[in-house]
Amino acid sequence: MMIEVGQAKKIINEEGKLLNREKKYEKVYILDSLNRVLSEDIYSLDNLPPFDKSAMDGYAIRSLDTQNKENITLKIKSLIKAGDFCEELLEENEAYKIMTGAMIPSGADAVIQIELVKTKSNDLYISHEVKKGNNIIKLGEEILRGDVPLKKGTLIRPPEIGLLASLGYEFINVYKAPTVGIVITGDELIDINSEIEEGKIRNSNEYSLKALIKSVNAKVFSVGIVKDDRVILKEKILLAFEKSDIVITSGGASVGDYDFVKDILQEIEADVKFTCVAIKPGKPTSFAVYNSKLFFALPGNPSAVINTFEEFVKPVIKSMMGITENESEEFSVVLKDDFKAKVEREKYVYVNIKKEDGVYYAYKTGSQCSNHLRAMCNSNGVIIIPKECGSVKAGEVLNGKFIFK
Ligand code: AMP
Ligand code: MG
């Protein structure tokens, strides 16, 4: 029985939640934490900045020496550059030349910028009063020791990486990335470094799937190409289950004489939730639970495998990794071309979305045959033609979204 796209997503989401009530975490090197989610609060063991520092290249002075005065002359003692520690106290009517980022010497409580003063040998001329605290970044102004500047559940982006580095975190606890096992089926498949032979095609799905998995920072366990042989295929699927948290097969999921995936699911007594979805491309998609692991039988057609991974697999991987933000937000798109569709399945048409005068428009990119990838390569987005809609005409408005974000 064919189920609706929304219903399929709901089932997957619920099973994913059930299996992942207790999220696991792992420690990763700071740079590998990019686009991952913190599994713990980050405490600061230091004050940031750790000392009062100059925000400008200029002169560190005592504001008192300029209070209610004009045309002040101070004596320049020496230069403090970033990284220096000046032990000597700044005395009355004295100034230190100071560079941006350098530690404010004791006694000083203000910095006046280089551009606002005049100097002659060791004399510094200041025209007006300088207020206390001027151009000083105070100790702990950004973060105090004991603060929690980043909370559990935070998505780590480049600024979070910078903040973690400034707090001295080289390794970060993030929610664990699942290992996705992939099993590529098809007697017609040859390796990508092979010359084309009669009747054979290169195995592209293994690479697009690995790229999709990499794009969400999950791990891959690939058993590679498996012949359309029921016994061997079952063995390889079981191996993938042993080594992974989620298993995906590519191809062999339909009703052909050599499509064994659904039979194998029965044989191993997997809890099959659905075997057919009203989506185009991607109708022969199955979903099952086996040994508390998720299983997706995806179609072999190259654009169908990508479309179904994006719609069904990616969201569950992300939720396992603690990513809750709805990245694939849909918006209204005005069609610039006519698009053919049949009623009975929700159709995902890969298009070019351009914003013109604040309105998003969708342009055709070529044949949407599920065996082709070319149009998808020329697309930056997808529009969704609802099941009951059928063909649509230029000027009509549909929901769309950007892809591979
Ligand atoms: P299947 O779902 O096994 O019937 O395959 C559907 C179509 O996708 C056929 O035209 C296959 O040749 C093609 N196909 C299956 N697996 C792959 C793959 N790994 N790489 C590229 N094309 C594939
Ligand atoms: Mg096949």
CSV table of C-alpha atoms and ligand atoms in Angstrom, one decimal, residues 184-185 188-189 201-206 250-254 259 299-302 371, ligand 1:
chain,number,residue,atom,x,y,z
A,184,ILE,CA,24.6,-0.9,-3.1
A,185,THR,CA,22.8,-3.4,-5.1
A,188,GLU,CA,24.8,-3.8,-13.7
A,189,LEU,CA,27.2,-1.8,-11.5
A,201,ILE,CA,26.9,1.4,-15.7
A,202,ARG,CA,29.1,3.0,-13.1
A,203,ASN,CA,28.0,2.9,-9.5
A,204,SER,CA,27.2,6.6,-8.8
A,205,ASN,CA,24.8,6.1,-5.9
A,206,GLU,CA,27.5,5.0,-3.5
A,250,SER,CA,20.3,1.5,-2.9
A,251,GLY,CA,18.3,-0.3,-5.6
A,252,GLY,CA,16.6,-3.7,-5.6
A,253,ALA,CA,13.7,-2.2,-3.7
A,254,SER,CA,11.0,-2.4,-6.3
A,259,ASP,CA,14.6,-6.8,-6.3
A,299,PRO,CA,15.4,3.3,-4.9
A,300,GLY,CA,18.3,2.7,-7.3
A,301,ASN,CA,17.5,5.6,-9.7
A,302,PRO,CA,20.2,8.2,-9.0
A,371,ASN,CA,17.4,8.1,-13.8
B,1,AMP,P1,16.7,-0.6,-9.2
B,1,AMP,O1,16.0,0.2,-8.2
B,1,AMP,O2,17.7,-1.6,-8.7
B,1,AMP,O3,15.7,-1.2,-10.1
B,1,AMP,O4,17.5,0.4,-10.2
B,1,AMP,C1,16.8,1.5,-10.8
B,1,AMP,C2,17.7,2.1,-11.8
B,1,AMP,O5,18.8,2.8,-11.1
B,1,AMP,C3,18.3,1.3,-12.8
B,1,AMP,O6,18.4,1.9,-14.1
B,1,AMP,C4,19.7,1.0,-12.3
B,1,AMP,O7,20.6,0.7,-13.3
B,1,AMP,C5,20.0,2.4,-11.6
B,1,AMP,N1,20.9,2.2,-10.5
B,1,AMP,C6,20.8,1.3,-9.5
B,1,AMP,N2,21.8,1.4,-8.7
B,1,AMP,C7,22.6,2.4,-9.1
B,1,AMP,C8,23.9,2.9,-8.7
B,1,AMP,N3,24.4,2.4,-7.6
B,1,AMP,N4,24.4,3.9,-9.4
B,1,AMP,C9,23.8,4.3,-10.5
B,1,AMP,N5,22.7,3.9,-11.0
B,1,AMP,C10,22.1,2.9,-10.3
